[in-house]
Short mmCIF file of N, CA and C in Angstrom, two decimals:
data_model
loop_
_atom_site.label_atom_id
_atom_site.label_comp_id
_atom_site.label_asym_id
_atom_site.label_seq_id
_atom_site.Cartn_x
_atom_site.Cartn_y
_atom_site.Cartn_z
N MET Z 101 -12.15 8.78 7.53
CA MET Z 101 -11.35 7.77 7.52
C MET Z 101 -12.18 6.27 7.99
N SER Z 102 -12.55 5.49 6.95
CA SER Z 102 -13.44 4.42 7.70
C SER Z 102 -12.54 2.98 7.93
N THR Z 103 -12.82 2.30 8.44
CA THR Z 103 -12.25 0.89 9.10
C THR Z 103 -13.09 0.06 9.20
N TYR Z 104 -12.62 -1.07 8.82
CA TYR Z 104 -13.28 -2.58 8.98
C TYR Z 104 -12.52 -3.29 9.86
N LEU Z 105 -13.50 -3.94 10.89
CA LEU Z 105 -12.97 -4.90 11.91
C LEU Z 105 -13.47 -6.15 11.49
N ILE Z 106 -12.91 -7.13 11.15
CA ILE Z 106 -13.54 -8.51 11.08
C ILE Z 106 -12.80 -9.46 11.82
N THR Z 107 -13.86 -10.23 12.53
CA THR Z 107 -13.39 -11.39 13.44
C THR Z 107 -14.20 -12.30 13.05
N VAL Z 108 -13.57 -13.65 13.73
CA VAL Z 108 -14.34 -14.83 13.25
C VAL Z 108 -14.85 -15.45 14.60
N ASN Z 109 -16.02 -15.95 14.79
CA ASN Z 109 -16.58 -16.49 15.84
C ASN Z 109 -16.67 -17.96 15.72
N TYR Z 110 -16.57 -18.89 16.64
CA TYR Z 110 -16.69 -20.45 16.40
C TYR Z 110 -17.21 -21.05 17.68
N GLY Z 111 -18.24 -21.50 17.86
CA GLY Z 111 -18.59 -22.06 19.02
C GLY Z 111 -18.96 -21.05 20.04
N ASN Z 112 -18.09 -20.85 21.03
CA ASN Z 112 -18.14 -19.85 22.29
C ASN Z 112 -18.12 -18.34 21.77
N SER Z 113 -19.15 -17.76 21.97
CA SER Z 113 -19.31 -16.39 21.92
C SER Z 113 -18.55 -15.27 22.82
N ASN Z 114 -18.40 -16.05 23.71
CA ASN Z 114 -17.91 -15.06 25.08
C ASN Z 114 -16.70 -14.20 24.85
N PRO Z 115 -15.69 -15.00 23.96
CA PRO Z 115 -14.66 -13.93 23.79
C PRO Z 115 -14.97 -12.76 22.71
N THR Z 116 -15.97 -13.18 22.01
CA THR Z 116 -16.49 -12.14 20.98
C THR Z 116 -16.94 -10.83 21.63
N LYS Z 117 -17.63 -11.25 22.74
CA LYS Z 117 -18.28 -10.11 23.59
C LYS Z 117 -17.22 -9.39 24.25
N ASP Z 118 -16.28 -10.24 24.85
CA ASP Z 118 -15.28 -9.49 25.32
C ASP Z 118 -14.49 -8.49 24.56
N LEU Z 119 -14.21 -8.85 23.19
CA LEU Z 119 -13.67 -8.16 22.06
C LEU Z 119 -14.61 -6.83 22.04
N ILE Z 120 -15.80 -7.07 21.64
CA ILE Z 120 -16.69 -5.92 21.56
C ILE Z 120 -16.75 -4.91 22.49
N GLN Z 121 -16.84 -5.33 24.04
CA GLN Z 121 -16.51 -4.61 25.06
C GLN Z 121 -15.60 -3.96 25.00
N SER Z 122 -14.34 -4.15 24.49
CA SER Z 122 -13.00 -3.80 24.78
C SER Z 122 -13.08 -2.63 23.59
N ILE Z 123 -13.70 -2.60 22.57
CA ILE Z 123 -13.82 -1.79 21.51
C ILE Z 123 -14.63 -0.75 21.86
N GLU Z 124 -15.89 -1.01 22.61
CA GLU Z 124 -16.51 0.01 22.85
C GLU Z 124 -15.81 1.01 24.09
N ASN Z 125 -14.65 0.40 24.60
CA ASN Z 125 -13.96 1.33 25.61
C ASN Z 125 -12.81 2.27 24.79
N CYS Z 126 -12.80 2.13 23.71
CA CYS Z 126 -11.91 2.98 22.96
C CYS Z 126 -12.51 4.06 22.43
N TYR Z 127 -11.68 5.24 22.41
CA TYR Z 127 -12.22 6.49 21.55
C TYR Z 127 -12.33 6.11 20.22
N LEU Z 128 -13.50 6.36 19.80
CA LEU Z 128 -13.93 5.95 18.34
C LEU Z 128 -14.48 7.12 17.71
N ASN Z 129 -14.37 7.22 16.33
CA ASN Z 129 -15.46 8.13 15.69
C ASN Z 129 -16.41 7.29 14.93
N ASN Z 130 -17.24 7.39 14.20
CA ASN Z 130 -18.30 6.98 13.69
C ASN Z 130 -18.00 5.84 12.45
N ASN Z 131 -16.72 5.62 12.08
CA ASN Z 131 -16.46 5.29 10.78
C ASN Z 131 -15.88 3.88 10.98
N LEU Z 132 -16.07 3.00 12.10
CA LEU Z 132 -15.70 1.69 12.09
C LEU Z 132 -16.93 0.73 11.91
N LYS Z 133 -16.77 -0.19 11.22
CA LYS Z 133 -17.74 -1.09 10.73
C LYS Z 133 -17.17 -2.68 11.35
N ILE Z 134 -17.84 -3.30 12.02
CA ILE Z 134 -17.30 -4.48 12.57
C ILE Z 134 -18.15 -5.69 12.10
N PHE Z 135 -17.54 -6.51 11.42
CA PHE Z 135 -18.09 -7.66 10.90
C PHE Z 135 -17.75 -9.02 11.72
N ILE Z 136 -18.75 -9.78 12.19
CA ILE Z 136 -18.72 -10.91 12.86
C ILE Z 136 -18.95 -12.12 12.17
N ALA Z 137 -18.04 -13.07 11.43
CA ALA Z 137 -18.34 -14.11 10.87
C ALA Z 137 -18.65 -15.34 11.85
N ASP Z 138 -19.67 -15.80 11.94
CA ASP Z 138 -19.78 -17.11 12.53
C ASP Z 138 -19.89 -18.24 11.93
N ASN Z 139 -18.73 -19.12 12.23
CA ASN Z 139 -18.49 -20.34 11.61
C ASN Z 139 -19.62 -21.44 12.04
N GLN Z 140 -20.10 -22.06 11.26
CA GLN Z 140 -20.70 -23.40 11.74
C GLN Z 140 -21.81 -22.90 12.82
N SER Z 141 -22.58 -21.83 12.33
CA SER Z 141 -23.55 -21.25 13.13
C SER Z 141 -24.53 -22.24 14.03
N THR Z 142 -24.86 -21.95 15.20
CA THR Z 142 -26.04 -22.74 15.65
C THR Z 142 -27.05 -21.87 16.26
N GLU Z 143 -27.99 -22.31 16.49
CA GLU Z 143 -29.31 -21.54 17.06
C GLU Z 143 -28.52 -20.45 18.25
N LYS Z 144 -27.61 -21.19 19.28
CA LYS Z 144 -27.12 -20.70 20.54
C LYS Z 144 -26.27 -19.71 19.85
N SER Z 145 -25.31 -19.90 18.92
CA SER Z 145 -24.26 -18.74 18.71
C SER Z 145 -25.03 -17.68 18.17
N LYS Z 146 -26.06 -17.88 16.99
CA LYS Z 146 -26.78 -17.05 16.44
C LYS Z 146 -27.37 -15.68 17.72
N GLU Z 147 -28.14 -16.58 18.68
CA GLU Z 147 -28.79 -15.82 19.72
C GLU Z 147 -27.57 -15.08 20.21
N GLU Z 148 -26.73 -15.55 20.91
CA GLU Z 148 -25.42 -14.90 21.70
C GLU Z 148 -25.14 -13.86 21.02
N LEU Z 149 -24.77 -13.92 19.47
CA LEU Z 149 -24.15 -12.79 18.81
C LEU Z 149 -25.35 -11.50 18.52
N LEU Z 150 -26.50 -12.09 18.35
CA LEU Z 150 -27.46 -11.03 18.22
C LEU Z 150 -27.68 -10.33 19.50
N ILE Z 151 -27.59 -10.72 20.67
CA ILE Z 151 -27.51 -10.16 21.92
C ILE Z 151 -26.39 -9.10 22.10
N ILE Z 152 -25.24 -9.43 21.54
CA ILE Z 152 -23.81 -8.93 21.52
C ILE Z 152 -24.43 -7.57 20.63
N LYS Z 153 -24.74 -7.91 19.58
CA LYS Z 153 -25.04 -6.63 18.51
C LYS Z 153 -25.96 -5.91 19.15
N ASN Z 154 -27.04 -6.30 19.54
CA ASN Z 154 -28.26 -5.40 19.97
C ASN Z 154 -27.84 -4.67 21.23
N SER Z 155 -26.92 -5.12 22.08
CA SER Z 155 -26.66 -4.39 23.23
C SER Z 155 -25.50 -3.44 23.11
N SER Z 156 -24.94 -3.41 21.95
CA SER Z 156 -23.74 -2.35 21.38
C SER Z 156 -24.21 -1.10 20.74
N PHE Z 157 -23.52 -0.10 20.86
CA PHE Z 157 -23.87 1.06 20.04
C PHE Z 157 -22.97 1.05 18.81
N LEU Z 158 -21.98 -0.10 18.70
CA LEU Z 158 -21.40 -0.11 17.39
C LEU Z 158 -22.02 -0.66 16.37
N ASP Z 159 -21.58 -0.35 14.98
CA ASP Z 159 -22.11 -0.82 13.79
C ASP Z 159 -21.73 -2.28 13.51
N ILE Z 160 -22.28 -3.15 13.76
CA ILE Z 160 -22.04 -4.43 13.87
C ILE Z 160 -22.80 -5.18 12.98
N GLU Z 161 -22.31 -6.09 11.99
CA GLU Z 161 -22.81 -6.84 10.97
C GLU Z 161 -22.48 -8.33 11.36
N LEU Z 162 -23.59 -9.10 11.50
CA LEU Z 162 -23.26 -10.49 11.77
C LEU Z 162 -23.46 -11.49 10.42
N ILE Z 163 -22.47 -12.24 10.21
CA ILE Z 163 -22.66 -13.23 8.80
C ILE Z 163 -22.36 -14.70 9.57
N PHE Z 164 -23.22 -15.35 9.20
CA PHE Z 164 -23.58 -16.65 9.59
C PHE Z 164 -23.33 -17.74 8.45
N PHE Z 165 -22.63 -18.45 8.82
CA PHE Z 165 -22.14 -19.61 7.71
C PHE Z 165 -22.62 -21.06 8.28
N GLU Z 166 -23.04 -21.69 7.62
CA GLU Z 166 -23.63 -22.95 8.07
C GLU Z 166 -22.45 -24.10 8.13
N LYS Z 167 -21.25 -23.85 7.50
CA LYS Z 167 -20.17 -24.69 7.79
C LYS Z 167 -19.13 -23.89 8.33
N ASN Z 168 -18.06 -24.67 8.59
CA ASN Z 168 -16.81 -24.11 9.48
C ASN Z 168 -15.73 -23.71 8.21
N TYR Z 169 -15.72 -22.60 7.75
CA TYR Z 169 -14.82 -22.01 6.75
C TYR Z 169 -13.32 -22.11 7.43
N PHE Z 170 -13.25 -22.23 8.82
CA PHE Z 170 -11.93 -21.84 9.49
C PHE Z 170 -11.83 -20.31 9.46
N TYR Z 171 -10.64 -19.86 10.01
CA TYR Z 171 -10.50 -18.43 10.19
C TYR Z 171 -10.35 -17.83 8.82
N TRP Z 172 -9.20 -17.93 8.36
CA TRP Z 172 -8.80 -17.04 7.20
C TRP Z 172 -9.83 -17.04 5.94
N THR Z 173 -10.36 -18.20 5.65
CA THR Z 173 -11.44 -18.36 4.59
C THR Z 173 -12.79 -17.52 5.03
N ALA Z 174 -13.08 -17.63 6.30
CA ALA Z 174 -14.36 -17.04 6.62
C ALA Z 174 -14.14 -15.40 6.60
N ALA Z 175 -12.85 -15.05 6.95
CA ALA Z 175 -12.45 -13.39 6.93
C ALA Z 175 -12.46 -13.06 5.51
N GLU Z 176 -11.87 -13.87 4.68
CA GLU Z 176 -11.77 -13.48 3.32
C GLU Z 176 -13.28 -13.51 2.56
N LYS Z 177 -14.09 -14.33 2.79
CA LYS Z 177 -15.41 -14.40 2.36
C LYS Z 177 -16.14 -12.99 2.69
N VAL Z 178 -16.01 -12.49 3.92
CA VAL Z 178 -16.61 -11.51 4.48
C VAL Z 178 -15.98 -10.19 3.79
N LEU Z 179 -14.68 -10.03 3.88
CA LEU Z 179 -14.07 -8.98 3.20
C LEU Z 179 -14.35 -8.78 1.73
N THR Z 180 -14.16 -9.94 0.77
CA THR Z 180 -14.60 -9.78 -0.60
C THR Z 180 -15.97 -9.35 -0.97
N ARG Z 181 -16.90 -9.87 -0.02
CA ARG Z 181 -18.23 -9.37 -0.31
C ARG Z 181 -18.51 -7.77 0.12
N ASN Z 182 -17.76 -7.47 1.12
CA ASN Z 182 -17.92 -6.08 1.40
C ASN Z 182 -17.26 -4.93 0.85
N LEU Z 183 -16.04 -5.36 0.27
CA LEU Z 183 -15.09 -4.43 -0.43
C LEU Z 183 -15.91 -3.94 -1.88
N LYS Z 184 -16.72 -4.75 -2.39
CA LYS Z 184 -17.48 -4.31 -3.43
C LYS Z 184 -18.24 -3.08 -3.20
N ASN Z 185 -18.63 -2.77 -1.72
CA ASN Z 185 -19.61 -1.61 -1.70
C ASN Z 185 -18.87 -0.52 -0.97
N SER Z 186 -17.40 -0.78 -0.48
CA SER Z 186 -17.01 0.35 0.13
C SER Z 186 -15.22 0.14 -0.05
N ASN Z 187 -14.80 1.26 0.18
CA ASN Z 187 -13.34 0.98 -0.07
C ASN Z 187 -12.64 1.67 1.42
N PRO Z 188 -12.48 0.93 2.44
CA PRO Z 188 -12.12 1.40 3.85
C PRO Z 188 -10.75 1.79 3.81
N SER Z 189 -10.31 2.72 4.34
CA SER Z 189 -8.82 3.14 4.88
C SER Z 189 -8.13 2.03 5.34
N TRP Z 190 -8.72 1.22 6.39
CA TRP Z 190 -8.04 0.47 7.00
C TRP Z 190 -8.99 -1.02 7.18
N VAL Z 191 -8.31 -1.95 7.18
CA VAL Z 191 -9.08 -3.46 7.39
C VAL Z 191 -8.26 -4.11 8.31
N ILE Z 192 -9.01 -4.52 9.50
CA ILE Z 192 -8.31 -5.14 10.62
C ILE Z 192 -8.96 -6.51 10.77
N ILE Z 193 -8.09 -7.59 10.56
CA ILE Z 193 -8.61 -8.81 10.71
C ILE Z 193 -8.09 -9.39 12.05
N CYS Z 194 -8.75 -9.74 13.05
CA CYS Z 194 -8.31 -10.24 14.04
C CYS Z 194 -8.84 -11.33 14.75
N ASN Z 195 -8.52 -12.15 15.84
CA ASN Z 195 -9.01 -13.20 16.47
C ASN Z 195 -10.11 -12.57 17.52
N ASN Z 196 -11.15 -13.20 17.69
CA ASN Z 196 -12.08 -12.83 18.51
C ASN Z 196 -11.68 -13.09 20.01
N ASP Z 197 -10.38 -13.37 20.35
CA ASP Z 197 -10.32 -13.62 21.78
C ASP Z 197 -9.12 -12.51 22.07
N ILE Z 198 -9.07 -11.53 21.52
CA ILE Z 198 -8.15 -10.35 21.90
C ILE Z 198 -9.05 -9.33 22.53
N ILE Z 199 -8.24 -8.67 23.50
CA ILE Z 199 -8.92 -7.44 24.23
C ILE Z 199 -8.06 -6.18 23.80
N ILE Z 200 -8.57 -5.10 23.14
CA ILE Z 200 -7.81 -4.02 22.86
C ILE Z 200 -7.78 -3.21 24.22
N LYS Z 201 -6.64 -2.95 24.66
CA LYS Z 201 -6.40 -2.23 26.15
C LYS Z 201 -6.20 -0.71 25.92
N THR Z 202 -5.66 -0.43 24.75
CA THR Z 202 -5.06 1.06 24.39
C THR Z 202 -6.31 1.79 23.95
N LYS Z 203 -7.01 2.78 24.74
CA LYS Z 203 -8.09 3.33 24.28
C LYS Z 203 -7.90 4.21 23.16
N THR Z 204 -6.64 4.55 22.90
CA THR Z 204 -6.38 5.41 21.74
C THR Z 204 -5.95 4.65 20.49
N PHE Z 205 -6.18 3.20 20.53
CA PHE Z 205 -5.95 2.31 19.28
C PHE Z 205 -6.27 2.63 18.21
N PHE Z 206 -7.51 3.28 17.83
CA PHE Z 206 -8.07 3.42 16.70
C PHE Z 206 -7.40 4.86 16.32
N ASN Z 207 -7.19 5.83 16.98
CA ASN Z 207 -6.99 7.18 16.93
C ASN Z 207 -5.37 7.13 16.47
N ASP Z 208 -4.62 6.25 17.08
CA ASP Z 208 -3.23 5.97 16.64
C ASP Z 208 -3.16 5.28 15.41
N LEU Z 209 -4.00 4.45 15.10
CA LEU Z 209 -4.15 3.96 13.69
C LEU Z 209 -4.38 5.09 12.62
N TYR Z 210 -5.12 5.83 12.63
CA TYR Z 210 -5.53 6.82 11.76
C TYR Z 210 -4.40 7.91 11.64
N LYS Z 211 -3.57 7.78 12.57
CA LYS Z 211 -2.40 8.92 12.42
C LYS Z 211 -1.33 8.09 11.36
N LEU Z 212 -1.55 6.90 11.10
CA LEU Z 212 -0.37 6.38 10.36
C LEU Z 212 -0.73 6.45 8.67
N ASP Z 213 0.51 6.51 7.99
CA ASP Z 213 0.05 6.75 6.71
C ASP Z 213 0.07 5.30 6.17
N GLY Z 214 -1.22 4.87 5.74
CA GLY Z 214 -1.41 3.72 4.88
C GLY Z 214 -0.71 3.30 3.84
N LYS Z 215 -0.26 4.46 3.18
CA LYS Z 215 0.71 4.29 1.99
C LYS Z 215 2.13 3.79 2.45
N HIS Z 216 2.56 4.00 3.47
CA HIS Z 216 3.77 3.95 4.02
C HIS Z 216 3.75 2.54 4.80
N TYR Z 217 2.77 2.21 5.51
CA TYR Z 217 2.69 1.12 6.36
C TYR Z 217 1.24 0.30 5.97
N ASN Z 218 1.42 -0.41 5.12
CA ASN Z 218 0.57 -1.45 4.45
C ASN Z 218 0.07 -2.54 5.14
N VAL Z 219 0.83 -3.16 6.07
CA VAL Z 219 0.41 -4.11 7.11
C VAL Z 219 1.29 -3.82 8.38
N ILE Z 220 0.18 -3.90 9.49
CA ILE Z 220 0.70 -3.89 10.85
C ILE Z 220 0.55 -4.87 11.63
N GLY Z 221 1.63 -5.32 12.30
CA GLY Z 221 1.60 -6.30 13.14
C GLY Z 221 1.65 -6.00 14.60
N PRO Z 222 0.57 -5.78 15.43
CA PRO Z 222 0.82 -4.98 16.69
C PRO Z 222 1.39 -6.08 17.71
N LYS Z 223 1.98 -5.66 18.71
CA LYS Z 223 2.26 -6.53 19.77
C LYS Z 223 1.27 -7.00 20.63
N ILE Z 224 1.15 -8.33 20.68
CA ILE Z 224 0.28 -9.12 21.40
C ILE Z 224 0.66 -9.88 22.53
N ILE Z 225 0.48 -9.15 23.78
CA ILE Z 225 0.90 -9.67 24.84
C ILE Z 225 0.06 -10.56 25.72
N ASN Z 226 0.69 -11.77 26.31
CA ASN Z 226 -0.15 -12.63 26.84
C ASN Z 226 -0.22 -12.36 28.20
N LYS Z 227 -0.92 -13.22 29.09
CA LYS Z 227 -0.82 -12.77 30.59
C LYS Z 227 0.39 -12.97 31.25
N GLU Z 228 1.27 -13.76 30.62
CA GLU Z 228 2.83 -14.16 31.26
C GLU Z 228 3.66 -12.86 30.68
N ARG Z 229 3.23 -11.98 30.02
CA ARG Z 229 3.70 -10.76 29.33
C ARG Z 229 4.83 -11.28 28.10
N ILE Z 230 4.58 -12.22 27.58
CA ILE Z 230 5.13 -12.69 26.45
C ILE Z 230 4.55 -12.04 25.13
N ASN Z 231 5.47 -11.51 24.10
CA ASN Z 231 4.94 -11.11 22.98
C ASN Z 231 4.48 -12.32 22.05
N LEU Z 232 3.25 -12.30 21.74
CA LEU Z 232 3.00 -13.33 20.97
C LEU Z 232 2.96 -13.18 19.37
N ASN Z 233 3.35 -11.97 19.01
CA ASN Z 233 3.54 -11.58 17.62
C ASN Z 233 4.75 -11.03 17.26
N PRO Z 234 5.86 -11.73 17.30
CA PRO Z 234 7.13 -11.59 16.75
C PRO Z 234 7.36 -11.57 15.52
N PHE Z 235 6.55 -10.92 14.47
CA PHE Z 235 6.76 -10.99 13.15
C PHE Z 235 7.89 -10.79 12.40
N MET Z 236 8.70 -9.71 13.01
CA MET Z 236 10.11 -9.74 12.68
C MET Z 236 10.73 -9.00 14.00
N LEU Z 237 11.71 -10.02 14.04
CA LEU Z 237 12.74 -9.50 15.36
C LEU Z 237 13.55 -8.08 15.07
N LYS Z 238 13.72 -7.82 13.89
CA LYS Z 238 14.45 -6.80 13.55
C LYS Z 238 13.94 -6.26 12.29
N PRO Z 239 14.05 -4.84 11.76
CA PRO Z 239 13.73 -4.24 10.62
C PRO Z 239 14.37 -5.03 9.51
N LEU Z 240 13.91 -5.03 8.41
CA LEU Z 240 14.35 -5.60 7.07
C LEU Z 240 15.59 -4.91 6.72
N THR Z 241 16.48 -5.37 6.10
CA THR Z 241 17.54 -4.77 5.54
C THR Z 241 17.20 -4.17 4.35
N THR Z 242 17.92 -3.20 3.66
CA THR Z 242 17.53 -2.53 2.54
C THR Z 242 17.60 -3.71 1.28
N PHE Z 243 18.48 -4.67 1.22
CA PHE Z 243 18.55 -5.90 0.47
C PHE Z 243 17.25 -6.68 0.60
N ARG Z 244 16.87 -7.08 1.57
CA ARG Z 244 15.73 -7.66 1.76
C ARG Z 244 14.47 -6.91 1.43
N ARG Z 245 14.30 -5.67 1.64
CA ARG Z 245 13.19 -4.83 1.21
C ARG Z 245 13.13 -5.11 -0.14
N PHE Z 246 14.30 -5.06 -1.10
CA PHE Z 246 14.38 -4.90 -2.39
C PHE Z 246 13.89 -6.29 -2.80
N TYR Z 247 14.40 -7.26 -2.27
CA TYR Z 247 14.00 -8.86 -2.55
C TYR Z 247 12.70 -8.85 -2.57
N TRP Z 248 12.03 -8.53 -1.49
CA TRP Z 248 10.44 -8.63 -1.36
C TRP Z 248 9.65 -7.87 -2.31
N TYR Z 249 10.16 -6.81 -2.67
CA TYR Z 249 9.58 -5.66 -3.66
C TYR Z 249 9.65 -6.48 -5.05
N VAL Z 250 10.73 -6.96 -5.38
CA VAL Z 250 11.03 -7.79 -6.55
C VAL Z 250 10.05 -8.87 -6.47
N TYR Z 251 9.95 -9.54 -5.46
CA TYR Z 251 9.29 -10.86 -5.25
C TYR Z 251 7.91 -10.80 -5.54
N PHE Z 252 7.20 -9.71 -5.08
CA PHE Z 252 5.84 -9.42 -5.07
C PHE Z 252 5.38 -8.57 -6.36
N ARG Z 253 6.49 -8.09 -6.99
CA ARG Z 253 6.06 -7.26 -8.19
C ARG Z 253 5.82 -8.01 -9.43
N SER Z 254 6.42 -9.35 -9.48
CA SER Z 254 6.17 -10.09 -10.66
C SER Z 254 6.21 -11.67 -10.40
N PHE Z 255 5.12 -12.37 -10.72
CA PHE Z 255 5.20 -13.70 -10.59
C PHE Z 255 6.57 -14.45 -11.24
N TYR Z 256 6.84 -14.12 -12.36
CA TYR Z 256 7.99 -14.52 -12.94
C TYR Z 256 9.34 -14.37 -12.19
N PHE Z 257 9.37 -13.31 -11.69
CA PHE Z 257 10.49 -12.78 -10.76
C PHE Z 257 10.36 -13.73 -9.45
N SER Z 258 9.48 -14.04 -8.80
CA SER Z 258 9.06 -14.55 -7.68
C SER Z 258 9.73 -16.26 -8.00
N ILE Z 259 9.32 -16.69 -9.17
CA ILE Z 259 9.89 -17.91 -9.57
C ILE Z 259 11.36 -18.23 -9.80
N LEU Z 260 12.01 -17.11 -10.18
CA LEU Z 260 13.28 -17.10 -10.40
C LEU Z 260 14.27 -17.01 -8.95
N LEU Z 261 13.54 -16.20 -8.19
CA LEU Z 261 14.24 -15.73 -6.88
C LEU Z 261 14.02 -16.91 -6.14
N ARG Z 262 12.94 -17.77 -6.10
CA ARG Z 262 12.92 -18.89 -5.40
C ARG Z 262 13.63 -20.01 -5.74
N PHE Z 263 14.02 -20.14 -7.21
CA PHE Z 263 14.80 -20.89 -7.59
C PHE Z 263 16.32 -20.71 -7.28
N PHE Z 264 16.52 -19.55 -7.47
CA PHE Z 264 18.07 -19.31 -6.63
C PHE Z 264 18.28 -19.41 -5.27
N SER Z 265 17.17 -18.96 -4.43
CA SER Z 265 17.20 -19.40 -3.24
C SER Z 265 17.33 -20.77 -2.75
N ASN Z 266 16.54 -21.93 -3.57
CA ASN Z 266 16.71 -23.15 -3.39
C ASN Z 266 18.12 -23.66 -3.78
N ILE Z 267 18.66 -23.14 -4.73
CA ILE Z 267 19.95 -23.51 -5.12
C ILE Z 267 21.04 -23.15 -3.96
N LYS Z 268 20.97 -21.80 -3.56
CA LYS Z 268 21.83 -21.39 -2.66
C LYS Z 268 21.63 -22.22 -1.30
N GLY Z 269 20.40 -22.65 -0.70
CA GLY Z 269 20.15 -23.54 0.28
C GLY Z 269 20.79 -24.93 0.29
N SER Z 270 20.73 -25.41 -1.13
CA SER Z 270 21.01 -26.76 -1.26
C SER Z 270 22.63 -26.78 -1.17
N MET Z 271 23.34 -25.50 -1.49
CA MET Z 271 24.85 -25.52 -1.48
C MET Z 271 25.29 -25.08 -0.12
N ASN Z 272 24.60 -24.83 0.95
CA ASN Z 272 24.67 -24.56 2.21
C ASN Z 272 25.70 -23.33 2.24
N LEU Z 273 24.94 -22.33 1.48
CA LEU Z 273 25.71 -21.05 1.33
C LEU Z 273 25.37 -20.07 2.53
#
């Protein structure tokens, strides 16, 4: 089971170093490939990231961008380029300022059925113990699951559903 982990660095490379060190402390197999996109690379950021790469046992590829593509565009560029060569079981796109504290994080991920769990939003807890990722406060109802299934199945259905949602909203129903 292969996994891509993509993170984006901009300016300060210390958070990226901390992320890589936290991954090194996890129980890993050899199927993790880490991509670090460096937005608006400087000589300093290139040097710091090369030190991080060369001092780690992890499989790390550095991608240097002359301009700042911001987070999602940089991640998308890395992913698009690398999906041509491989089809990983999991793709993780994460901020560079996170720390993975659960040593079994990757083993736990590999136990999940990717066909059943297409997108995972883990708990992200800050120093004040506040969950920063309340993607959904409660699970989707059967109706909502059906709604999103139809919405993403067809472009034309999505337009129709949006139209009815807007009418419903304008009538305060």
